[in-house]
């Protein structure tokens, strides 16, 4: 494997020569360090999204597929640009970014407008923007920076974990207040996973996990009626087939009508005839499943899985704690998006306004996800930077 | 020392395993949904995608005996508004109203519909558009976004009030109907609400067809998948002759009256008129409140078919029945003579004859001829009520006629038991009163026609209105196949003779009913039924004249007749409400109606032959010179002008053309 070559399966192999090499910080060199295979996979996923949105638009680039591709173009440029940013800069930016994201969350509670009864949006220079998306990136950056600073040894000290725990809870609570249960859970799980991966001691974990069932009860009692209704609807969708349960039932019907091979591109009856609600956003996967069948659906799941596992491997390959946690946080974010959305459309968990990343129509989700991929790619590009004063601890 | 990277890697691998596991489970679930449960869910999807709609079948039409449509379907157009296809609904409605005026009622209904229906459900702007309106709407389509014209069907009654009581009418089904038969919820479905439309509903309605359509989630039709044509309703042909019906109506003029013309050989109802009438077309779209109140509160009861549900005391028209009952029971013979001094004393009460000077010693034939009340007081007293009721029922009085109409009522022939059942005592005077068709006796005009037919034919004639259904003539009984009435023929002959004398002999009670047709004679019986008791003081004052009474207290005028006398073909019953005297008011009408009927008869000898104008110049006048005054034909109405008649003899399906008529000249 050549040193600066396109490291085709670089994140799958251990290249000792590469590891020992001094990092090259020239921009062109860094550009070559970008994992272009991963970028290609991201582009393929966006391509799938384009094709699906073309069908959701009734066989037309308008109104969904075209604008989404323009956004993806922006996002791709942003991703590459972010991937070239040095981790030191990112660490420096993490505190302001986090503060900004939390401020926006607080602001949106005051002045944002509510769409579809749940998600809060804020108007930024004429662009609809969802601060809860941005908050995930802010939290991942913040936690990665924090755990990077304290290093693994000091993880044993519970006092060191109090502040990051608060930093995690703050956006979770703000998003919960929006109220957006789905995204709040995702943010919480991302934070928890980062705590876990950062080296939290097992006794600390047990101490935290033990009271969770009680917490669950407490949370349920504080849920909004509509959120409880969602859970009830999920458990018994047949009770209200034309109300809240309609989405789940229609989604399952559409998936089922796809069968093994699908009804054919642009020929999904349920999607094309609008029986499928929000087919261009939350339920885009249902449309894919209906038109392309199980084969197409599983292929898309495999593609998503590849991106998740690839992101995790990138995290593992990083030689600094910041890069590792950053990569893990982003990969986890992406995974949770996918898992929650897929479970939702298959009727496995309550419906909750979580899009399928890069495929569902929507600007803020697309741009924040591409920004996240940029961070992930930065972790890859700068994987060989070592933590100061740390041994080269190879496995 | 812990290795930070080692811990991370191990834990990251654990996370990856969980992630892979979750995605694996999701893949598995997808397999279950799409492949394992696929068939079931596909069926649900198909049900989602298609919508089966029923198509309203065309209602069967109703014709008269010669095929003239009495109830027909007319294509009509209605303007609909698709709310989701227009942005400014008030502006569109405003522009629409400049093309087709909308009244306040319409606007309120549109407002209400717009508020209550979904955006994809069309709202009716205007029903029953004319061709011109439709054309103008189509022309202005660009300025009327969301407005579309839909084809529907309207029930058409070309003769309007002429046949309203018989044909009936249709109206949109109510919730009760829909609960019984859900196909009635189809737009455009109508339910027969009266007359033949109601009784023949099963034949006329037909079977709805269906069309299976592909629809989207909001119910918008995308395309048609399958179509099953419905079964059109069966056409129905009646025994009615619309031309004769019109002639009878014209004879009745603006009287509150009813008349029934029946073929006394087989019970076919040729004409049945009840005046005043109403326009049945109005019910199709829903009658307005004001119109309904006007009809309901009219003392002349336009909505009531007086011919089948109007109950009247028969008056002297009941006397033939009393005569038959007495003869049959043996209490009186035709030769028995009773003295009529002009009054009749019974138990201290004096009953008067209509002729205060009396009729002297008379037998049954003369009793009928003069319509002597005293004679029949005595006959009724001797005979008693039970034989009168039995024979009356045999002759069709007081028995609900089996005719294809709803709301048919039965008359009443009272008996002491009937009276006691109602909590009253029966007096001898009640029997005497019943003997002249007064008191508690009540009959309908249709019953009178049946009764007359049975006297004329001697057979148990049942009336009917249906001539043919499903293109097959119904089993119309010829005179041989109808059983004979349970009264010996010689008694019938006595009564027929009396009725002949009424019309044709000097001093008969209805000389104005004599036919002006050569060689044809009519037998009949008058009736004047008091609706209020005439007080003794008033009668004795000598100034009593019922014409001076207010209209609603005047006696009803009745007349029954059949002709030709020697070979009866037709029976006619006429009842003129508060017409005062049967001989003056009903008899001349019945004569005119019978004349019309006989002239309409395709097999009749009186049909004028062009080369022989002298034979029946009168009748030729009546037919071919509309508008010409023919005093000879209607001496009772010297100033009467024969109304314009379109008299065409059908050259197809002539009901009686093949029947020989040997007895006509006998």
PDB file of C-alpha atoms in Angstrom, chain B residues 164-416:
ATOM      1  CA  UNK B 164    -100.279  12.232 -11.096  1.00  0.00           C
ATOM      2  CA  UNK B 165    -102.524  10.175  -8.825  1.00  0.00           C
ATOM      3  CA  UNK B 166    -102.102   6.992 -10.787  1.00  0.00           C
ATOM      4  CA  UNK B 167     -98.504   7.171 -11.916  1.00  0.00           C
ATOM      5  CA  UNK B 168     -97.438   8.718  -8.613  1.00  0.00           C
ATOM      6  CA  UNK B 169     -94.067  10.289  -8.256  1.00  0.00           C
ATOM      7  CA  UNK B 170     -90.536   9.606  -7.120  1.00  0.00           C
ATOM      8  CA  UNK B 171     -88.492  11.393  -4.533  1.00  0.00           C
ATOM      9  CA  UNK B 172     -84.970  11.066  -3.191  1.00  0.00           C
ATOM     10  CA  UNK B 173     -84.779   8.233  -0.668  1.00  0.00           C
ATOM     11  CA  UNK B 174     -84.899   9.100   2.999  1.00  0.00           C
ATOM     12  CA  UNK B 175     -82.681   7.633   5.697  1.00  0.00           C
ATOM     13  CA  UNK B 176     -85.151   4.862   6.422  1.00  0.00           C
ATOM     14  CA  UNK B 177     -85.084   3.700   2.806  1.00  0.00           C
ATOM     15  CA  UNK B 178     -81.299   3.770   2.746  1.00  0.00           C
ATOM     16  CA  UNK B 179     -81.136   1.724   5.934  1.00  0.00           C
ATOM     17  CA  UNK B 180     -83.284  -0.937   4.243  1.00  0.00           C
ATOM     18  CA  UNK B 181     -81.419  -0.941   0.949  1.00  0.00           C
ATOM     19  CA  UNK B 182     -77.988   0.634   0.888  1.00  0.00           C
ATOM     20  CA  UNK B 183     -77.917   0.879  -2.893  1.00  0.00           C
ATOM     21  CA  UNK B 184     -80.398   3.718  -2.500  1.00  0.00           C
ATOM     22  CA  UNK B 185     -77.633   5.902  -1.133  1.00  0.00           C
ATOM     23  CA  UNK B 186     -76.334   6.168  -4.702  1.00  0.00           C
ATOM     24  CA  UNK B 187     -76.608   9.647  -6.094  1.00  0.00           C
ATOM     25  CA  UNK B 188     -79.478   9.824  -8.534  1.00  0.00           C
ATOM     26  CA  UNK B 189     -81.473   6.999  -6.981  1.00  0.00           C
ATOM     27  CA  UNK B 190     -85.151   7.715  -6.508  1.00  0.00           C
ATOM     28  CA  UNK B 191     -87.890   5.907  -4.690  1.00  0.00           C
ATOM     29  CA  UNK B 192     -91.506   5.707  -5.790  1.00  0.00           C
ATOM     30  CA  UNK B 193     -93.593   7.567  -3.269  1.00  0.00           C
ATOM     31  CA  UNK B 194     -97.082   7.208  -4.657  1.00  0.00           C
ATOM     32  CA  UNK B 195     -99.118   5.455  -7.290  1.00  0.00           C
ATOM     33  CA  UNK B 196     -97.634   2.945  -9.709  1.00  0.00           C
ATOM     34  CA  UNK B 197     -94.170   4.375  -8.970  1.00  0.00           C
ATOM     35  CA  UNK B 198     -94.595   3.102  -5.435  1.00  0.00           C
ATOM     36  CA  UNK B 199     -96.387  -0.200  -5.953  1.00  0.00           C
ATOM     37  CA  UNK B 200     -94.221  -1.273  -8.899  1.00  0.00           C
ATOM     38  CA  UNK B 201     -91.009  -0.100  -7.252  1.00  0.00           C
ATOM     39  CA  UNK B 202     -89.514  -3.594  -7.472  1.00  0.00           C
ATOM     40  CA  UNK B 203     -89.928  -3.680 -11.261  1.00  0.00           C
ATOM     41  CA  UNK B 204     -89.095  -0.079 -11.989  1.00  0.00           C
ATOM     42  CA  UNK B 205     -85.958   0.330  -9.908  1.00  0.00           C
ATOM     43  CA  UNK B 206     -83.611  -2.093 -11.623  1.00  0.00           C
ATOM     44  CA  UNK B 207     -80.256  -3.367 -10.436  1.00  0.00           C
ATOM     45  CA  UNK B 208     -77.365  -0.988  -9.886  1.00  0.00           C
ATOM     46  CA  UNK B 209     -74.220  -1.556 -11.882  1.00  0.00           C
ATOM     47  CA  UNK B 210     -70.777  -1.019 -10.505  1.00  0.00           C
ATOM     48  CA  UNK B 211     -67.556   0.490 -11.636  1.00  0.00           C
ATOM     49  CA  UNK B 212     -64.239  -0.321 -10.019  1.00  0.00           C
ATOM     50  CA  UNK B 213     -61.916   2.611 -10.064  1.00  0.00           C
ATOM     51  CA  UNK B 214     -58.386   3.322  -9.099  1.00  0.00           C
ATOM     52  CA  UNK B 215     -58.354   6.090  -6.545  1.00  0.00           C
ATOM     53  CA  UNK B 216     -55.664   7.925  -4.688  1.00  0.00           C
ATOM     54  CA  UNK B 217     -55.474   8.472  -0.961  1.00  0.00           C
ATOM     55  CA  UNK B 218     -57.876  11.396  -1.024  1.00  0.00           C
ATOM     56  CA  UNK B 219     -60.389   9.485  -3.105  1.00  0.00           C
ATOM     57  CA  UNK B 220     -59.690  11.211  -6.407  1.00  0.00           C
ATOM     58  CA  UNK B 221     -60.397   8.894  -9.298  1.00  0.00           C
ATOM     59  CA  UNK B 222     -57.298   8.074 -11.326  1.00  0.00           C
ATOM     60  CA  UNK B 223     -58.721   5.547 -13.736  1.00  0.00           C
ATOM     61  CA  UNK B 224     -61.337   2.895 -14.379  1.00  0.00           C
ATOM     62  CA  UNK B 225     -60.440  -0.744 -13.863  1.00  0.00           C
ATOM     63  CA  UNK B 226     -63.659  -2.639 -14.341  1.00  0.00           C
ATOM     64  CA  UNK B 227     -67.252  -1.834 -15.125  1.00  0.00           C
ATOM     65  CA  UNK B 228     -70.380  -3.930 -14.658  1.00  0.00           C
ATOM     66  CA  UNK B 229     -73.431  -2.438 -16.284  1.00  0.00           C
ATOM     67  CA  UNK B 230     -76.517  -2.457 -14.113  1.00  0.00           C
ATOM     68  CA  UNK B 231     -79.898  -3.832 -15.022  1.00  0.00           C
ATOM     69  CA  UNK B 232     -82.209  -1.108 -16.160  1.00  0.00           C
ATOM     70  CA  UNK B 233     -85.589  -1.042 -14.486  1.00  0.00           C
ATOM     71  CA  UNK B 234     -88.452  -2.781 -16.256  1.00  0.00           C
ATOM     72  CA  UNK B 235     -90.870  -0.724 -18.279  1.00  0.00           C
ATOM     73  CA  UNK B 236     -94.475  -0.901 -17.215  1.00  0.00           C
ATOM     74  CA  UNK B 237     -97.501  -0.508 -19.426  1.00  0.00           C
ATOM     75  CA  UNK B 238    -100.783   0.526 -17.899  1.00  0.00           C
ATOM     76  CA  UNK B 239    -104.366  -0.077 -18.915  1.00  0.00           C
ATOM     77  CA  UNK B 240    -104.875   3.660 -18.863  1.00  0.00           C
ATOM     78  CA  UNK B 241    -105.642   5.556 -22.055  1.00  0.00           C
ATOM     79  CA  UNK B 242    -103.944   8.914 -21.727  1.00  0.00           C
ATOM     80  CA  UNK B 243    -106.165  10.514 -24.366  1.00  0.00           C
ATOM     81  CA  UNK B 244    -109.328   9.341 -22.648  1.00  0.00           C
ATOM     82  CA  UNK B 245    -107.851  10.395 -19.339  1.00  0.00           C
ATOM     83  CA  UNK B 246    -107.367  13.882 -20.743  1.00  0.00           C
ATOM     84  CA  UNK B 247    -110.905  13.925 -22.109  1.00  0.00           C
ATOM     85  CA  UNK B 248    -112.334  12.915 -18.737  1.00  0.00           C
ATOM     86  CA  UNK B 249    -110.256  15.552 -16.987  1.00  0.00           C
ATOM     87  CA  UNK B 250    -111.525  18.164 -19.433  1.00  0.00           C
ATOM     88  CA  UNK B 251    -115.119  17.078 -18.810  1.00  0.00           C
ATOM     89  CA  UNK B 252    -114.685  17.479 -15.073  1.00  0.00           C
ATOM     90  CA  UNK B 253    -113.362  21.002 -15.612  1.00  0.00           C
ATOM     91  CA  UNK B 254    -112.584  22.705 -12.333  1.00  0.00           C
ATOM     92  CA  UNK B 255    -114.985  20.637 -10.239  1.00  0.00           C
ATOM     93  CA  UNK B 256    -113.708  18.814  -7.195  1.00  0.00           C
ATOM     94  CA  UNK B 257    -114.558  15.438  -8.529  1.00  0.00           C
ATOM     95  CA  UNK B 258    -113.405  12.033  -9.499  1.00  0.00           C
ATOM     96  CA  UNK B 259    -114.344   9.696 -12.299  1.00  0.00           C
ATOM     97  CA  UNK B 260    -113.447   6.132 -13.092  1.00  0.00           C
ATOM     98  CA  UNK B 261    -113.841   4.542 -16.500  1.00  0.00           C
ATOM     99  CA  UNK B 262    -113.514   0.817 -16.434  1.00  0.00           C
ATOM    100  CA  UNK B 263    -113.801  -1.934 -18.973  1.00  0.00           C
ATOM    101  CA  UNK B 264    -116.567  -3.870 -17.293  1.00  0.00           C
ATOM    102  CA  UNK B 265    -115.600  -7.062 -19.089  1.00  0.00           C
ATOM    103  CA  UNK B 266    -112.127  -7.441 -17.648  1.00  0.00           C
ATOM    104  CA  UNK B 267    -111.617  -4.709 -15.070  1.00  0.00           C
ATOM    105  CA  UNK B 268    -109.128  -2.662 -17.038  1.00  0.00           C
ATOM    106  CA  UNK B 269    -109.152   0.879 -15.738  1.00  0.00           C
ATOM    107  CA  UNK B 270    -109.216   3.050 -18.842  1.00  0.00           C
ATOM    108  CA  UNK B 271    -109.293   6.372 -17.043  1.00  0.00           C
ATOM    109  CA  UNK B 272    -109.236   7.377 -13.442  1.00  0.00           C
ATOM    110  CA  UNK B 273    -109.292  11.054 -12.695  1.00  0.00           C
ATOM    111  CA  UNK B 274    -109.282  12.900  -9.428  1.00  0.00           C
ATOM    112  CA  UNK B 275    -109.389  16.668  -9.453  1.00  0.00           C
ATOM    113  CA  UNK B 276    -107.720  18.878  -8.537  1.00  0.00           C
ATOM    114  CA  UNK B 277    -104.336  17.260  -9.033  1.00  0.00           C
ATOM    115  CA  UNK B 278    -100.691  18.230  -8.654  1.00  0.00           C
ATOM    116  CA  UNK B 279     -97.489  18.193 -10.675  1.00  0.00           C
ATOM    117  CA  UNK B 280     -95.544  15.083  -9.704  1.00  0.00           C
ATOM    118  CA  UNK B 281     -92.296  16.346 -11.281  1.00  0.00           C
ATOM    119  CA  UNK B 282     -91.882  18.704  -8.361  1.00  0.00           C
ATOM    120  CA  UNK B 283     -91.179  15.823  -6.007  1.00  0.00           C
ATOM    121  CA  UNK B 284     -88.109  14.674  -7.903  1.00  0.00           C
ATOM    122  CA  UNK B 285     -86.060  17.573  -6.701  1.00  0.00           C
ATOM    123  CA  UNK B 286     -87.872  17.976  -3.408  1.00  0.00           C
ATOM    124  CA  UNK B 287     -91.042  19.931  -2.892  1.00  0.00           C
ATOM    125  CA  UNK B 288     -90.689  23.309  -1.271  1.00  0.00           C
ATOM    126  CA  UNK B 289     -92.263  23.879   2.082  1.00  0.00           C
ATOM    127  CA  UNK B 290     -94.630  26.523   0.778  1.00  0.00           C
ATOM    128  CA  UNK B 291     -95.826  24.279  -2.043  1.00  0.00           C
ATOM    129  CA  UNK B 292     -96.364  21.387   0.314  1.00  0.00           C
ATOM    130  CA  UNK B 293     -98.355  23.498   2.748  1.00  0.00           C
ATOM    131  CA  UNK B 294    -100.454  24.833  -0.069  1.00  0.00           C
ATOM    132  CA  UNK B 295    -101.345  21.315  -1.147  1.00  0.00           C
ATOM    133  CA  UNK B 296    -101.824  19.976   2.353  1.00  0.00           C
ATOM    134  CA  UNK B 297    -104.097  22.807   3.460  1.00  0.00           C
ATOM    135  CA  UNK B 298    -106.211  22.942   0.324  1.00  0.00           C
ATOM    136  CA  UNK B 299    -109.782  21.832   1.231  1.00  0.00           C
ATOM    137  CA  UNK B 300    -110.002  20.338  -2.242  1.00  0.00           C
ATOM    138  CA  UNK B 301    -107.239  17.845  -1.271  1.00  0.00           C
ATOM    139  CA  UNK B 302    -105.183  17.806  -4.465  1.00  0.00           C
ATOM    140  CA  UNK B 303    -102.762  15.191  -3.100  1.00  0.00           C
ATOM    141  CA  UNK B 304    -105.539  12.729  -2.331  1.00  0.00           C
ATOM    142  CA  UNK B 305    -106.554  10.339  -5.057  1.00  0.00           C
ATOM    143  CA  UNK B 306    -110.265  10.661  -4.476  1.00  0.00           C
ATOM    144  CA  UNK B 307    -110.992   7.846  -6.882  1.00  0.00           C
ATOM    145  CA  UNK B 308    -109.462   5.209  -4.626  1.00  0.00           C
ATOM    146  CA  UNK B 309    -109.346   6.833  -1.210  1.00  0.00           C
ATOM    147  CA  UNK B 310    -112.181   9.338  -1.186  1.00  0.00           C
ATOM    148  CA  UNK B 311    -115.061   8.010   0.914  1.00  0.00           C
ATOM    149  CA  UNK B 312    -118.546   9.213   0.039  1.00  0.00           C
ATOM    150  CA  UNK B 313    -122.046   8.164   1.000  1.00  0.00           C
ATOM    151  CA  UNK B 314    -123.284   6.470  -2.165  1.00  0.00           C
ATOM    152  CA  UNK B 315    -126.746   7.964  -1.918  1.00  0.00           C
ATOM    153  CA  UNK B 316    -129.205   6.496  -4.363  1.00  0.00           C
ATOM    154  CA  UNK B 317    -126.482   4.746  -6.324  1.00  0.00           C
ATOM    155  CA  UNK B 318    -126.691   2.241  -3.457  1.00  0.00           C
ATOM    156  CA  UNK B 319    -130.284   1.354  -4.294  1.00  0.00           C
ATOM    157  CA  UNK B 320    -129.448  -1.306  -6.912  1.00  0.00           C
ATOM    158  CA  UNK B 321    -127.407  -3.107  -4.250  1.00  0.00           C
ATOM    159  CA  UNK B 322    -130.299  -2.917  -1.795  1.00  0.00           C
ATOM    160  CA  UNK B 323    -132.633  -4.194  -4.496  1.00  0.00           C
ATOM    161  CA  UNK B 324    -130.349  -7.133  -5.255  1.00  0.00           C
ATOM    162  CA  UNK B 325    -130.012  -7.929  -1.554  1.00  0.00           C
ATOM    163  CA  UNK B 326    -133.775  -7.915  -1.083  1.00  0.00           C
ATOM    164  CA  UNK B 327    -134.364 -10.051  -4.165  1.00  0.00           C
ATOM    165  CA  UNK B 328    -131.671 -12.498  -3.202  1.00  0.00           C
ATOM    166  CA  UNK B 329    -132.852 -12.796   0.378  1.00  0.00           C
ATOM    167  CA  UNK B 330    -136.393 -13.307  -0.883  1.00  0.00           C
ATOM    168  CA  UNK B 331    -137.845 -10.621   1.358  1.00  0.00           C
ATOM    169  CA  UNK B 332    -139.138  -8.703  -1.628  1.00  0.00           C
ATOM    170  CA  UNK B 333    -139.956  -9.767  -5.158  1.00  0.00           C
ATOM    171  CA  UNK B 334    -139.521  -7.576  -8.196  1.00  0.00           C
ATOM    172  CA  UNK B 335    -143.307  -7.399  -8.563  1.00  0.00           C
ATOM    173  CA  UNK B 336    -144.088  -6.298  -5.006  1.00  0.00           C
ATOM    174  CA  UNK B 337    -145.583  -2.846  -4.995  1.00  0.00           C
ATOM    175  CA  UNK B 338    -145.297  -0.362  -2.188  1.00  0.00           C
ATOM    176  CA  UNK B 339    -147.093   2.938  -1.866  1.00  0.00           C
ATOM    177  CA  UNK B 340    -145.048   6.107  -1.755  1.00  0.00           C
ATOM    178  CA  UNK B 341    -147.019   8.997  -0.254  1.00  0.00           C
ATOM    179  CA  UNK B 342    -143.858  11.128  -0.151  1.00  0.00           C
ATOM    180  CA  UNK B 343    -142.912  10.181   3.338  1.00  0.00           C
ATOM    181  CA  UNK B 344    -142.306   7.122   5.456  1.00  0.00           C
ATOM    182  CA  UNK B 345    -143.065   6.805   9.154  1.00  0.00           C
ATOM    183  CA  UNK B 346    -140.988   4.540  11.265  1.00  0.00           C
ATOM    184  CA  UNK B 347    -141.067   4.512  15.047  1.00  0.00           C
ATOM    185  CA  UNK B 348    -142.371   8.021  15.267  1.00  0.00           C
ATOM    186  CA  UNK B 349    -139.849   9.437  12.899  1.00  0.00           C
ATOM    187  CA  UNK B 350    -140.899  10.605   9.481  1.00  0.00           C
ATOM    188  CA  UNK B 351    -138.529   9.907   6.601  1.00  0.00           C
ATOM    189  CA  UNK B 352    -139.093  11.866   3.437  1.00  0.00           C
ATOM    190  CA  UNK B 353    -138.943  10.929  -0.181  1.00  0.00           C
ATOM    191  CA  UNK B 354    -137.061  13.327  -2.372  1.00  0.00           C
ATOM    192  CA  UNK B 355    -140.352  13.894  -4.141  1.00  0.00           C
ATOM    193  CA  UNK B 356    -142.630  15.424  -1.545  1.00  0.00           C
ATOM    194  CA  UNK B 357    -145.760  14.466  -3.538  1.00  0.00           C
ATOM    195  CA  UNK B 358    -144.808  10.810  -3.609  1.00  0.00           C
ATOM    196  CA  UNK B 359    -144.638   8.197  -6.369  1.00  0.00           C
ATOM    197  CA  UNK B 360    -147.739   6.131  -5.649  1.00  0.00           C
ATOM    198  CA  UNK B 361    -147.814   2.338  -5.886  1.00  0.00           C
ATOM    199  CA  UNK B 362    -144.591   1.286  -7.537  1.00  0.00           C
ATOM    200  CA  UNK B 363    -142.645  -1.919  -8.078  1.00  0.00           C
ATOM    201  CA  UNK B 364    -138.878  -2.410  -7.991  1.00  0.00           C
ATOM    202  CA  UNK B 365    -138.182  -1.349 -11.546  1.00  0.00           C
ATOM    203  CA  UNK B 366    -140.131   1.871 -10.981  1.00  0.00           C
ATOM    204  CA  UNK B 367    -138.500   2.340  -7.596  1.00  0.00           C
ATOM    205  CA  UNK B 368    -135.158   2.345  -9.321  1.00  0.00           C
ATOM    206  CA  UNK B 369    -136.410   4.425 -12.239  1.00  0.00           C
ATOM    207  CA  UNK B 370    -137.791   7.188 -10.049  1.00  0.00           C
ATOM    208  CA  UNK B 371    -135.179   6.571  -7.383  1.00  0.00           C
ATOM    209  CA  UNK B 372    -138.009   6.513  -4.924  1.00  0.00           C
ATOM    210  CA  UNK B 373    -136.731   6.775  -1.379  1.00  0.00           C
ATOM    211  CA  UNK B 374    -139.867   5.480   0.332  1.00  0.00           C
ATOM    212  CA  UNK B 375    -139.828   2.307  -1.776  1.00  0.00           C
ATOM    213  CA  UNK B 376    -136.287   1.558  -0.646  1.00  0.00           C
ATOM    214  CA  UNK B 377    -137.024   2.497   2.953  1.00  0.00           C
ATOM    215  CA  UNK B 378    -139.513  -0.304   2.922  1.00  0.00           C
ATOM    216  CA  UNK B 379    -137.271  -2.710   1.014  1.00  0.00           C
ATOM    217  CA  UNK B 380    -134.375  -2.092   3.407  1.00  0.00           C
ATOM    218  CA  UNK B 381    -136.614  -2.521   6.425  1.00  0.00           C
ATOM    219  CA  UNK B 382    -137.920  -5.844   5.113  1.00  0.00           C
ATOM    220  CA  UNK B 383    -134.533  -7.088   4.039  1.00  0.00           C
ATOM    221  CA  UNK B 384    -132.360  -6.024   6.987  1.00  0.00           C
ATOM    222  CA  UNK B 385    -128.737  -4.982   6.971  1.00  0.00           C
ATOM    223  CA  UNK B 386    -126.990  -8.338   6.865  1.00  0.00           C
ATOM    224  CA  UNK B 387    -128.160  -9.335   3.346  1.00  0.00           C
ATOM    225  CA  UNK B 388    -127.454  -5.765   2.189  1.00  0.00           C
ATOM    226  CA  UNK B 389    -123.899  -5.975   3.467  1.00  0.00           C
ATOM    227  CA  UNK B 390    -123.398  -9.470   2.010  1.00  0.00           C
ATOM    228  CA  UNK B 391    -124.640  -8.529  -1.434  1.00  0.00           C
ATOM    229  CA  UNK B 392    -122.932  -5.145  -1.290  1.00  0.00           C
ATOM    230  CA  UNK B 393    -119.642  -6.899  -0.620  1.00  0.00           C
ATOM    231  CA  UNK B 394    -120.350  -9.372  -3.409  1.00  0.00           C
ATOM    232  CA  UNK B 395    -120.824  -6.448  -5.751  1.00  0.00           C
ATOM    233  CA  UNK B 396    -117.587  -4.852  -4.651  1.00  0.00           C
ATOM    234  CA  UNK B 397    -118.815  -2.288  -2.160  1.00  0.00           C
ATOM    235  CA  UNK B 398    -117.171  -2.104   1.251  1.00  0.00           C
ATOM    236  CA  UNK B 399    -114.355  -4.393   0.100  1.00  0.00           C
ATOM    237  CA  UNK B 400    -110.894  -3.040  -0.509  1.00  0.00           C
ATOM    238  CA  UNK B 401    -110.320  -3.225  -4.268  1.00  0.00           C
ATOM    239  CA  UNK B 402    -107.259  -5.143  -5.379  1.00  0.00           C
ATOM    240  CA  UNK B 403    -105.751  -2.519  -7.617  1.00  0.00           C
ATOM    241  CA  UNK B 404    -102.079  -1.707  -8.103  1.00  0.00           C
ATOM    242  CA  UNK B 405    -102.165   1.504  -6.122  1.00  0.00           C
ATOM    243  CA  UNK B 406    -101.149   2.396  -2.603  1.00  0.00           C
ATOM    244  CA  UNK B 407    -103.459   4.020  -0.072  1.00  0.00           C
ATOM    245  CA  UNK B 408    -106.540   2.310  -1.472  1.00  0.00           C
ATOM    246  CA  UNK B 409    -109.358   2.568   1.015  1.00  0.00           C
ATOM    247  CA  UNK B 410    -112.311   0.365   1.598  1.00  0.00           C
ATOM    248  CA  UNK B 411    -115.853   1.632   1.912  1.00  0.00           C
ATOM    249  CA  UNK B 412    -118.192   0.709   4.708  1.00  0.00           C
ATOM    250  CA  UNK B 413    -121.532  -1.054   4.677  1.00  0.00           C
ATOM    251  CA  UNK B 414    -122.745  -0.834   8.233  1.00  0.00           C
ATOM    252  CA  UNK B 415    -124.464  -3.592  10.140  1.00  0.00           C
ATOM    253  CA  UNK B 416    -125.903  -3.506  13.647  1.00  0.00           C
TER     254      UNK B 416
END
